Short mmCIF file of C-alpha atoms and ligand atoms in Angstrom, two decimals:
data_model
loop_
_atom_site.label_atom_id
_atom_site.label_comp_id
_atom_site.label_asym_id
_atom_site.label_seq_id
_atom_site.Cartn_x
_atom_site.Cartn_y
_atom_site.Cartn_z
CA UNK A 23 -22.40 -42.40 26.65
CA UNK A 24 -23.50 -44.28 29.89
CA UNK A 25 -24.99 -42.99 33.36
CA UNK A 26 -22.42 -44.15 35.75
CA UNK A 27 -19.98 -43.00 33.19
CA UNK A 28 -21.10 -39.89 32.94
CA UNK A 29 -21.52 -39.07 37.10
CA UNK A 30 -17.43 -40.60 37.71
CA UNK A 31 -16.26 -37.44 34.96
CA UNK A 32 -18.26 -34.87 36.77
CA UNK A 33 -16.62 -36.38 40.66
CA UNK A 34 -13.80 -36.48 38.74
CA UNK A 35 -13.97 -33.30 36.47
CA UNK A 36 -14.58 -31.63 40.54
CA UNK A 37 -12.36 -33.40 41.70
CA UNK A 38 -9.56 -32.09 39.18
CA UNK A 39 -9.97 -28.52 39.82
CA UNK A 40 -9.55 -28.95 43.99
CA UNK A 41 -6.69 -30.82 43.83
CA UNK A 42 -5.50 -28.27 41.16
CA UNK A 43 -6.33 -25.25 43.85
CA UNK A 44 -8.07 -23.72 40.64
CA UNK A 45 -10.87 -21.59 40.69
CA UNK A 46 -12.81 -23.06 37.60
CA UNK A 47 -15.54 -24.83 39.65
CA UNK A 48 -16.16 -22.06 41.52
CA UNK A 49 -16.83 -19.84 39.07
CA UNK A 50 -18.38 -21.75 37.09
CA UNK A 51 -21.27 -22.18 39.63
CA UNK A 52 -21.43 -18.81 41.57
CA UNK A 53 -22.39 -18.07 37.19
CA UNK A 54 -24.52 -20.98 36.75
CA UNK A 55 -26.61 -18.71 38.99
CA UNK A 56 -25.80 -15.81 38.24
CA UNK A 57 -27.55 -15.84 34.56
CA UNK A 58 -30.47 -15.99 35.80
CA UNK A 59 -30.89 -12.55 38.35
CA UNK A 60 -33.12 -9.86 36.88
CA UNK A 61 -30.62 -7.61 34.92
CA UNK A 62 -30.68 -4.76 36.82
CA UNK A 63 -29.14 -6.15 39.54
CA UNK A 64 -26.73 -7.70 37.48
CA UNK A 65 -26.10 -4.59 35.97
CA UNK A 66 -25.12 -3.92 39.25
CA UNK A 67 -22.25 -6.55 40.60
CA UNK A 68 -20.85 -5.22 36.86
CA UNK A 69 -20.61 -1.27 37.68
CA UNK A 70 -19.18 -2.99 41.23
CA UNK A 71 -16.75 -4.87 39.48
CA UNK A 72 -15.73 -1.82 36.19
CA UNK A 73 -15.96 0.85 39.27
CA UNK A 74 -13.25 -1.93 41.19
CA UNK A 75 -11.26 -2.37 37.91
CA UNK A 76 -11.09 1.63 36.97
CA UNK A 77 -9.72 2.30 40.84
CA UNK A 78 -6.93 -0.75 40.42
CA UNK A 79 -6.12 0.43 37.59
CA UNK A 80 -5.42 4.17 37.73
CA UNK A 81 -3.89 3.55 41.20
CA UNK A 82 -1.35 0.62 39.34
CA UNK A 83 -0.92 0.89 35.70
CA UNK A 84 1.34 3.63 34.13
CA UNK A 85 -0.83 3.92 31.06
CA UNK A 86 -4.11 4.65 32.50
CA UNK A 87 -3.15 6.75 34.90
CA UNK A 88 -2.13 8.49 31.63
CA UNK A 89 -5.18 7.81 29.69
CA UNK A 90 -7.20 9.81 32.84
CA UNK A 91 -4.52 12.60 33.53
CA UNK A 92 -4.96 13.44 29.95
CA UNK A 93 -8.78 13.16 29.91
CA UNK A 94 -9.10 15.38 33.06
CA UNK A 95 -10.30 12.19 35.20
CA UNK A 96 -10.64 11.00 38.33
CA UNK A 97 -11.58 7.02 39.35
CA UNK A 98 -14.40 8.96 41.41
CA UNK A 99 -15.99 10.88 37.99
CA UNK A 100 -16.98 7.79 36.62
CA UNK A 101 -20.79 7.44 38.18
CA UNK A 102 -22.45 5.67 36.02
CA UNK A 103 -21.96 3.63 32.52
CA UNK A 104 -22.35 7.01 30.72
CA UNK A 105 -19.28 8.19 32.86
CA UNK A 106 -16.86 5.25 30.94
CA UNK A 107 -17.38 6.90 27.45
CA UNK A 108 -15.48 10.11 28.25
CA UNK A 109 -11.78 7.72 28.23
CA UNK A 110 -10.91 7.25 24.57
CA UNK A 111 -11.13 4.13 22.81
CA UNK A 112 -8.11 1.56 23.33
CA UNK A 113 -6.48 0.57 20.50
CA UNK A 114 -4.56 -2.22 19.28
CA UNK A 115 -2.10 -0.26 18.00
CA UNK A 116 -1.64 1.61 22.15
CA UNK A 117 -1.41 -1.52 23.03
CA UNK A 118 1.18 -2.73 20.45
CA UNK A 119 2.82 0.59 21.29
CA UNK A 120 2.25 0.55 24.82
CA UNK A 121 1.98 -2.58 25.88
CA UNK A 122 4.76 -2.95 29.07
CA UNK A 123 3.33 0.57 30.39
CA UNK A 124 -0.16 -1.74 30.23
CA UNK A 125 0.82 -4.52 32.75
CA UNK A 126 -0.08 -3.16 36.07
CA UNK A 127 2.56 -2.86 38.73
CA UNK A 128 2.10 -6.15 41.30
CA UNK A 129 2.50 -8.31 38.22
CA UNK A 130 5.45 -9.73 37.37
CA UNK A 131 5.01 -10.31 33.27
CA UNK A 132 7.18 -13.48 33.85
CA UNK A 133 4.15 -15.29 35.60
CA UNK A 134 1.39 -14.60 33.32
CA UNK A 135 -0.43 -16.35 31.08
CA UNK A 136 1.03 -15.06 27.04
CA UNK A 137 -0.76 -15.25 24.29
CA UNK A 138 -0.23 -14.01 20.58
CA UNK A 139 -3.50 -13.18 18.83
CA UNK A 140 -4.43 -14.67 15.33
CA UNK A 141 -3.47 -11.40 13.68
CA UNK A 142 -5.23 -12.43 10.55
CA UNK A 143 -4.72 -8.59 9.73
CA UNK A 144 -1.90 -8.16 10.25
CA UNK A 145 -2.23 -7.20 13.76
CA UNK A 146 -1.00 -9.48 15.73
CA UNK A 147 -0.89 -8.91 20.17
CA UNK A 148 0.58 -10.01 22.57
CA UNK A 149 -2.17 -10.10 25.58
CA UNK A 150 -1.10 -11.07 29.88
CA UNK A 151 -3.62 -12.72 31.49
CA UNK A 152 -3.87 -13.95 35.40
CA UNK A 153 -4.67 -17.36 36.08
CA UNK A 154 -7.27 -16.40 37.67
CA UNK A 155 -8.45 -14.15 34.57
CA UNK A 156 -7.87 -17.08 32.71
CA UNK A 157 -9.75 -19.58 34.87
CA UNK A 158 -12.94 -17.03 34.82
CA UNK A 159 -13.17 -16.91 31.05
CA UNK A 160 -13.13 -21.62 30.96
CA UNK A 161 -15.91 -20.73 33.73
CA UNK A 162 -17.52 -18.25 31.17
CA UNK A 163 -16.83 -20.68 28.17
CA UNK A 164 -17.94 -23.53 29.59
CA UNK A 165 -21.62 -21.87 30.91
CA UNK A 166 -22.44 -21.37 27.56
CA UNK A 167 -21.63 -24.69 26.30
CA UNK A 168 -24.02 -25.63 28.19
CA UNK A 169 -26.76 -24.23 26.42
CA UNK A 170 -26.09 -25.98 23.01
CA UNK A 171 -26.90 -29.05 24.84
CA UNK A 172 -23.98 -30.52 26.24
CA UNK A 173 -23.21 -30.84 29.74
CA UNK A 174 -19.52 -31.97 31.47
CA UNK A 175 -17.54 -35.81 30.99
CA UNK A 176 -19.92 -35.49 28.25
CA UNK A 177 -17.44 -36.25 24.49
CA UNK A 178 -16.74 -33.63 21.98
CA UNK A 179 -15.89 -32.96 18.39
CA UNK A 180 -14.41 -30.42 17.95
CA UNK A 181 -13.93 -29.42 13.94
CA UNK A 182 -11.04 -27.41 13.61
CA UNK A 183 -8.69 -26.29 11.19
CA UNK A 184 -5.04 -26.78 12.73
CA UNK A 185 -6.39 -28.79 16.00
CA UNK A 186 -4.73 -27.93 18.61
CA UNK A 187 -4.57 -31.22 20.24
CA UNK A 188 -3.68 -32.51 23.42
CA UNK A 189 0.09 -33.91 22.89
CA UNK A 190 2.26 -34.54 26.37
CA UNK A 191 1.53 -37.69 27.85
CA UNK A 192 0.07 -35.58 30.57
CA UNK A 193 -2.54 -33.93 28.59
CA UNK A 194 -3.67 -36.93 26.71
CA UNK A 195 -4.68 -38.16 29.88
CA UNK A 196 -6.26 -35.94 31.31
CA UNK A 197 -8.15 -35.27 28.31
CA UNK A 198 -8.68 -39.50 28.29
CA UNK A 199 -10.21 -38.82 31.51
CA UNK A 200 -12.38 -35.88 31.90
CA UNK A 201 -13.31 -34.78 27.90
CA UNK A 202 -12.31 -37.25 25.95
CA UNK A 203 -12.90 -35.27 21.98
CA UNK A 204 -12.47 -36.53 19.09
CA UNK A 205 -10.59 -34.59 16.18
CA UNK A 206 -11.41 -33.48 12.80
CA UNK A 207 -9.00 -31.36 10.84
CA UNK A 208 -10.55 -28.92 8.49
CA UNK A 209 -7.57 -28.13 6.51
CA UNK A 210 -6.84 -31.50 4.95
CA UNK A 211 -10.18 -32.63 5.48
CA UNK A 212 -11.22 -35.95 2.62
CA UNK A 213 -13.36 -38.63 2.12
CA UNK A 214 -11.15 -40.87 4.54
CA UNK A 215 -10.47 -38.05 7.29
CA UNK A 216 -14.13 -38.22 7.71
CA UNK A 217 -14.77 -41.87 7.24
CA UNK A 218 -12.54 -42.39 9.78
CA UNK A 219 -13.84 -39.20 11.92
CA UNK A 220 -17.47 -40.82 12.18
CA UNK A 221 -15.54 -44.32 13.10
CA UNK A 222 -14.32 -42.55 16.15
CA UNK A 223 -17.88 -40.15 16.59
CA UNK A 224 -19.23 -43.66 16.96
CA UNK A 225 -17.31 -45.51 19.44
CA UNK A 226 -17.25 -42.40 21.86
CA UNK A 227 -20.56 -40.99 20.43
CA UNK A 228 -19.87 -36.87 21.37
CA UNK A 229 -23.01 -35.11 22.66
CA UNK A 230 -21.18 -31.62 21.15
CA UNK A 231 -20.15 -30.53 18.07
CA UNK A 232 -17.70 -27.26 18.79
CA UNK A 233 -16.05 -25.71 15.86
CA UNK A 234 -14.89 -22.76 13.56
CA UNK A 235 -19.02 -21.69 11.11
CA UNK A 236 -17.32 -22.98 7.56
CA UNK A 237 -15.41 -25.75 9.11
CA UNK A 238 -18.58 -27.79 11.13
CA UNK A 239 -20.20 -26.51 7.10
CA UNK A 240 -17.53 -28.44 5.29
CA UNK A 241 -17.67 -31.35 7.45
CA UNK A 242 -21.87 -30.92 6.95
CA UNK A 243 -20.81 -30.82 3.25
CA UNK A 244 -18.98 -34.29 2.77
CA UNK A 245 -21.17 -36.21 5.46
CA UNK A 246 -24.36 -35.48 2.97
CA UNK A 247 -22.46 -36.11 -0.50
CA UNK A 248 -21.19 -39.43 1.70
CA UNK A 249 -24.58 -40.64 2.46
CA UNK A 250 -23.54 -41.03 6.52
CA UNK A 251 -26.05 -40.06 8.90
CA UNK A 252 -25.09 -41.59 12.16
CA UNK A 253 -23.40 -38.31 13.46
CA UNK A 254 -26.32 -36.78 15.57
CA UNK A 255 -24.86 -34.46 18.23
CA UNK A 256 -27.02 -33.18 20.21
CA UNK A 257 -25.76 -30.00 20.34
CA UNK A 258 -23.39 -27.43 17.75
CA UNK A 259 -21.26 -24.51 18.84
CA UNK A 260 -20.48 -22.77 16.16
CA UNK A 261 -17.16 -19.80 16.93
CA UNK A 262 -14.40 -17.43 16.05
CA UNK A 263 -16.30 -16.52 12.44
CA UNK A 264 -19.36 -14.99 11.22
CA UNK A 265 -22.32 -17.80 10.91
CA UNK A 266 -23.84 -17.16 7.81
CA UNK A 267 -27.89 -18.19 7.45
CA UNK A 268 -27.13 -20.13 4.33
CA UNK A 269 -24.34 -22.61 6.48
CA UNK A 270 -26.28 -22.59 9.41
CA UNK A 271 -29.23 -23.89 7.61
CA UNK A 272 -27.72 -26.32 5.69
CA UNK A 273 -25.75 -27.07 8.74
CA UNK A 274 -28.73 -27.69 10.25
CA UNK A 275 -30.09 -30.05 7.86
CA UNK A 276 -27.69 -31.70 7.75
CA UNK A 277 -27.10 -32.69 11.59
CA UNK A 278 -30.72 -32.26 12.57
CA UNK A 279 -29.71 -30.23 15.52
CA UNK A 280 -30.29 -26.53 15.83
CA UNK A 281 -27.12 -24.25 15.54
CA UNK A 282 -25.41 -21.99 18.86
CA UNK A 283 -23.68 -19.47 17.63
CA UNK A 284 -21.76 -17.96 19.96
CA UNK A 285 -18.59 -14.83 19.13
CA UNK A 286 -15.49 -14.12 21.07
CA UNK A 287 -12.05 -12.30 20.54
CA UNK A 288 -9.15 -14.07 21.76
CA UNK A 289 -8.31 -10.88 23.86
CA UNK A 290 -11.28 -10.54 25.66
CA UNK A 291 -12.72 -14.40 25.16
CA UNK A 292 -16.31 -15.30 25.40
CA UNK A 293 -17.95 -12.01 23.97
CA UNK A 294 -22.23 -13.78 23.83
CA UNK A 295 -23.02 -16.04 22.80
CA UNK A 296 -27.12 -17.29 21.96
CA UNK A 297 -29.09 -19.69 24.21
CA UNK A 298 -31.39 -22.86 23.24
CA UNK A 299 -34.04 -19.90 22.09
CA UNK A 300 -31.88 -18.68 19.76
CA UNK A 301 -32.95 -15.95 19.97
CA UNK A 302 -29.52 -13.38 19.14
CA UNK A 303 -26.94 -13.74 21.74
CA UNK A 304 -26.61 -13.11 25.57
CA UNK A 305 -23.92 -10.64 26.25
CA UNK A 306 -21.21 -11.99 28.44
CA UNK A 307 -22.12 -9.08 31.23
CA UNK A 308 -20.75 -10.68 34.81
CA UNK A 309 -17.00 -10.37 32.83
CA UNK A 310 -17.87 -7.99 30.59
CA UNK A 311 -18.65 -4.58 29.72
CA UNK A 312 -19.46 -4.04 26.44
CA UNK A 313 -20.43 -0.75 24.36
CA UNK A 314 -21.85 -0.32 21.03
CA UNK A 315 -20.83 3.20 19.40
CA UNK A 316 -21.37 4.94 16.53
CA UNK A 317 -17.92 6.49 14.47
CA UNK A 318 -18.91 9.80 17.30
CA UNK A 319 -18.95 8.41 20.05
CA UNK A 320 -21.73 7.87 21.19
CA UNK A 321 -23.85 4.96 22.29
CA UNK A 322 -25.71 2.67 19.64
CA UNK A 323 -29.47 2.81 19.56
CA UNK A 324 -31.23 -0.63 19.52
CA UNK A 325 -31.40 -2.38 16.27
CA UNK A 326 -28.70 -0.28 14.57
CA UNK A 327 -24.97 -0.89 14.08
CA UNK A 328 -21.42 0.28 15.88
CA UNK A 329 -18.49 0.11 17.16
CA UNK A 330 -17.48 -3.04 19.77
CA UNK A 331 -15.88 -1.52 22.53
CA UNK A 332 -14.79 -3.76 25.36
CA UNK A 333 -13.92 -3.55 29.00
CA UNK A 334 -12.83 -6.95 30.12
CA UNK A 335 -13.70 -6.32 34.34
CA UNK A 336 -11.55 -9.59 35.23
CA UNK A 337 -8.04 -9.12 33.70
CA UNK A 338 -6.07 -6.68 36.30
CA UNK A 339 -3.04 -7.41 35.43
CA UNK A 340 -2.75 -5.76 31.71
CA UNK A 341 -6.20 -3.88 31.67
CA UNK A 342 -7.94 -3.76 28.26
CA UNK A 343 -10.44 -0.61 29.15
CA UNK A 344 -12.37 0.18 26.36
CA UNK A 345 -10.99 -2.26 23.46
CA UNK A 346 -12.73 -1.88 20.11
CA UNK A 347 -12.37 -4.83 18.66
CA UNK A 348 -12.79 -3.62 14.74
CA UNK A 349 -16.35 -5.72 14.82
CA UNK A 350 -19.69 -4.03 14.33
CA UNK A 351 -22.31 -5.53 16.10
CA UNK A 352 -26.26 -4.62 16.84
CA UNK A 353 -27.31 -3.93 20.43
CA UNK A 354 -30.83 -5.29 21.18
CA UNK A 355 -33.24 -4.34 23.79
CA UNK A 356 -35.27 -7.68 23.52
CA UNK A 357 -36.05 -9.83 25.89
CA UNK A 358 -35.70 -13.12 26.28
CA UNK A 359 -38.01 -16.21 27.34
CA UNK A 360 -35.10 -18.40 28.34
CA UNK A 361 -35.75 -16.04 31.46
CA UNK A 362 -31.50 -14.84 31.97
CA UNK A 363 -31.11 -11.56 32.96
CA UNK A 364 -28.55 -10.71 30.13
CA UNK A 365 -29.50 -9.07 28.29
CA UNK A 366 -29.29 -9.75 24.60
CA UNK A 367 -27.04 -8.54 21.35
CA UNK A 368 -28.89 -8.70 17.83
CA UNK A 369 -25.86 -10.17 15.80
CA UNK A 370 -23.25 -8.90 15.09
CA UNK A 371 -22.47 -7.22 11.39
CA UNK A 372 -19.07 -8.41 10.83
CA UNK A 373 -15.26 -7.31 11.13
CA UNK A 374 -14.58 -4.41 10.33
CA UNK A 375 -11.92 -5.19 7.71
CA UNK A 376 -14.70 -6.98 5.80
CA UNK A 377 -16.56 -3.86 5.40
CA UNK A 378 -16.46 -3.04 1.35
CA UNK A 379 -16.65 0.51 0.47
CA UNK A 380 -19.09 2.19 -2.42
CA UNK A 381 -17.54 4.70 -4.95
CA UNK A 382 -19.34 7.91 -2.11
CA UNK A 383 -17.64 6.15 0.65
CA UNK A 384 -20.27 4.30 2.60
CA UNK A 385 -19.32 1.10 4.09
CA UNK A 386 -21.10 -1.98 3.25
CA UNK A 387 -20.86 -5.52 4.88
CA UNK A 388 -19.52 -7.91 2.54
CA UNK A 389 -20.97 -11.08 4.72
CA UNK A 390 -24.57 -9.37 4.07
CA UNK A 391 -23.87 -9.66 -0.14
CA UNK A 392 -22.56 -13.08 0.02
CA UNK A 393 -25.29 -13.95 1.70
CA UNK A 394 -27.85 -11.91 -0.94
CA UNK A 395 -25.91 -13.09 -3.55
CA UNK A 396 -26.04 -16.52 -2.88
CA UNK A 397 -29.99 -16.45 -2.31
CA UNK A 398 -30.39 -14.23 -5.14
CA UNK A 399 -28.26 -15.82 -7.99
CA UNK A 400 -28.14 -19.76 -8.32
CA UNK A 401 -25.96 -21.71 -9.37
CA UNK A 402 -23.21 -20.87 -6.85
CA UNK A 403 -22.21 -22.70 -4.11
CA UNK A 404 -19.26 -20.87 -2.49
CA UNK A 405 -18.70 -16.58 -2.87
CA UNK A 406 -15.47 -14.64 -1.70
CA UNK A 407 -15.55 -10.79 -2.54
CA UNK A 408 -11.53 -9.02 -1.88
CA UNK A 409 -12.32 -5.09 -2.99
CA UNK A 410 -8.46 -4.33 -4.37
CA UNK A 411 -9.43 -0.86 -4.65
CA UNK A 412 -12.47 2.26 -5.24
CA UNK A 413 -13.52 0.38 -7.32
CA UNK A 414 -12.23 -2.89 -8.25
CA UNK A 415 -13.71 -6.32 -7.19
CA UNK A 416 -12.36 -9.67 -7.54
CA UNK A 417 -14.43 -12.40 -7.20
CA UNK A 418 -13.98 -15.75 -6.30
CA UNK A 419 -16.93 -18.33 -7.40
CA UNK A 420 -17.04 -22.39 -6.02
CA UNK A 421 -19.57 -22.98 -9.07
CA UNK A 422 -22.27 -25.15 -8.10
CA UNK A 423 -24.30 -27.60 -11.32
CA UNK A 424 -26.66 -24.53 -12.23
CA UNK A 425 -23.23 -22.65 -13.04
CA UNK A 426 -23.21 -20.32 -16.95
CA UNK A 427 -22.67 -17.25 -18.04
CA UNK A 428 -25.83 -15.93 -17.72
CA UNK A 429 -25.41 -16.60 -13.98
CA UNK A 430 -21.69 -14.10 -14.39
CA UNK A 431 -23.50 -11.35 -16.10
CA UNK A 432 -26.32 -11.73 -13.06
CA UNK A 433 -23.60 -11.65 -10.77
CA UNK A 434 -21.48 -8.67 -12.27
CA UNK A 435 -24.70 -6.48 -12.70
CA UNK A 436 -25.62 -7.28 -9.02
CA UNK A 437 -22.04 -5.52 -7.71
CA UNK A 438 -22.52 -3.08 -9.81
CA UNK A 439 -26.00 -1.71 -9.25
CA UNK A 440 -24.46 -1.81 -5.52
CA UNK A 441 -20.75 -0.91 -6.57
CA UNK A 442 -21.31 2.35 -9.67
CA UNK A 443 -21.84 0.77 -13.32
CA UNK A 444 -18.11 1.37 -13.62
CA UNK A 445 -16.84 -0.74 -11.20
CA UNK A 446 -14.13 -3.56 -12.88
CA UNK A 447 -15.96 -7.21 -11.53
CA UNK A 448 -12.93 -10.15 -12.18
CA UNK A 449 -15.08 -13.13 -11.67
CA UNK A 450 -12.66 -16.21 -10.59
CA UNK A 451 -14.62 -20.14 -10.79
CA UNK A 452 -11.57 -21.77 -7.96
CA UNK A 453 -11.99 -25.29 -6.21
CA UNK A 454 -12.72 -24.26 -2.98
CA UNK A 455 -12.78 -21.30 -0.77
CA UNK A 456 -9.00 -21.52 0.77
CA UNK A 457 -8.61 -21.22 5.27
CA UNK A 458 -6.16 -18.42 6.37
CA UNK A 459 -3.25 -20.00 8.81
CA UNK A 460 -4.92 -19.66 11.88
CA UNK A 461 -7.37 -21.79 10.09
CA UNK A 462 -10.10 -19.18 9.72
CA UNK A 463 -11.74 -18.16 6.63
CA UNK A 464 -12.51 -14.67 4.79
CA UNK A 465 -15.20 -14.41 2.34
CA UNK A 466 -14.59 -10.67 2.47
CA UNK A 467 -11.50 -9.11 2.35
CA UNK A 468 -11.12 -4.83 1.39
CA UNK A 469 -7.48 -3.99 1.15
CA UNK A 470 -8.37 -0.48 0.93
CA UNK A 471 -7.05 1.41 3.55
CA UNK A 472 -9.43 3.46 6.21
ZN1 LIG B 505 -31.95 -16.59 25.88
#
């Protein structure tokens, strides 16, 4: 993109938020600076925000007033981060059953932004946030988008299943001026749609590919198969689902650039993301307070898996205090060489619902099993594990060219080694793993109720 065109887009971007009286631009500029503050200073800011949220919620939110009272706590009892552990975690069930009392007084539900979470595990939620909170979320996303090499005003190639396209004239015009993106719908990807996408790519030359991990992988497979090599973004952001190491390797080879992995959820938005050094994921601590806890509620040590629990410091309209996301993550005490003060997490181990059970009751991350299997046994392009009951596994596989009966025997043997010799392992060869309605893919599905 020409420098003059890019400068114009940047100018218009700033002007747009000013005219709209949106705080997004200013939030973003502050976030660009605060990321380089020392961690101790960032923690001070984070704790101040946490204290304010706690005081506000106790005074203005019936649901949290009751929680504090039941726990025998007053806001002033929260003297450091560890004291927050005295409050119970907030579950998805708590939110569904207490939706009205979770809206703070002083906020009119009809004037808040409302969205429904995907609910791919049958747990759809209504979430309400204020305009200011929404703008903070967008500002954070923009800061982290730039870590991939992309900059404001540059076009993006969006790779989603069921992408949300600008529909109204106003949104189309806004998109055309501020971010002239191109889209590929990976729910219906064909040689023709990939060729059409690459023709658009030639015209607009996006600097970023952004999408679901597996959707980007599908595009990479098509480009590789068709011998198309003009899709050369500066960076790639993989979001919304686990990025498996073998998919990452393939994507990076096809596009000849690094993938910047990102973790978040619809309820609280961006939680963590890799920077340009790819040393783990920096936590978004100006906006969120993030805990990793074991089954007894204690903070896990760095390197150990723990349930991810989030407090959204900016959503005062419908506070999320100690929200259990139902994902498992691994904290880290490493420092990143990029110089940012934002602490790191090592990785996301998977969604709680994607963990499978061994007969002795121990949990095993389905995603890790898939990764192990695909690197250990040849002839498998893709795989999905469905655990119907404690001793019954359904393995859907997309066979590669080296697949044969011996591979199948190896596969059954591997799963019986992990899950026990009495486990029934049914193998089903399929053409491709289907996406869910949301456009996301699930590779490990546990149907055993916890
Ligand atoms: Zn870094």
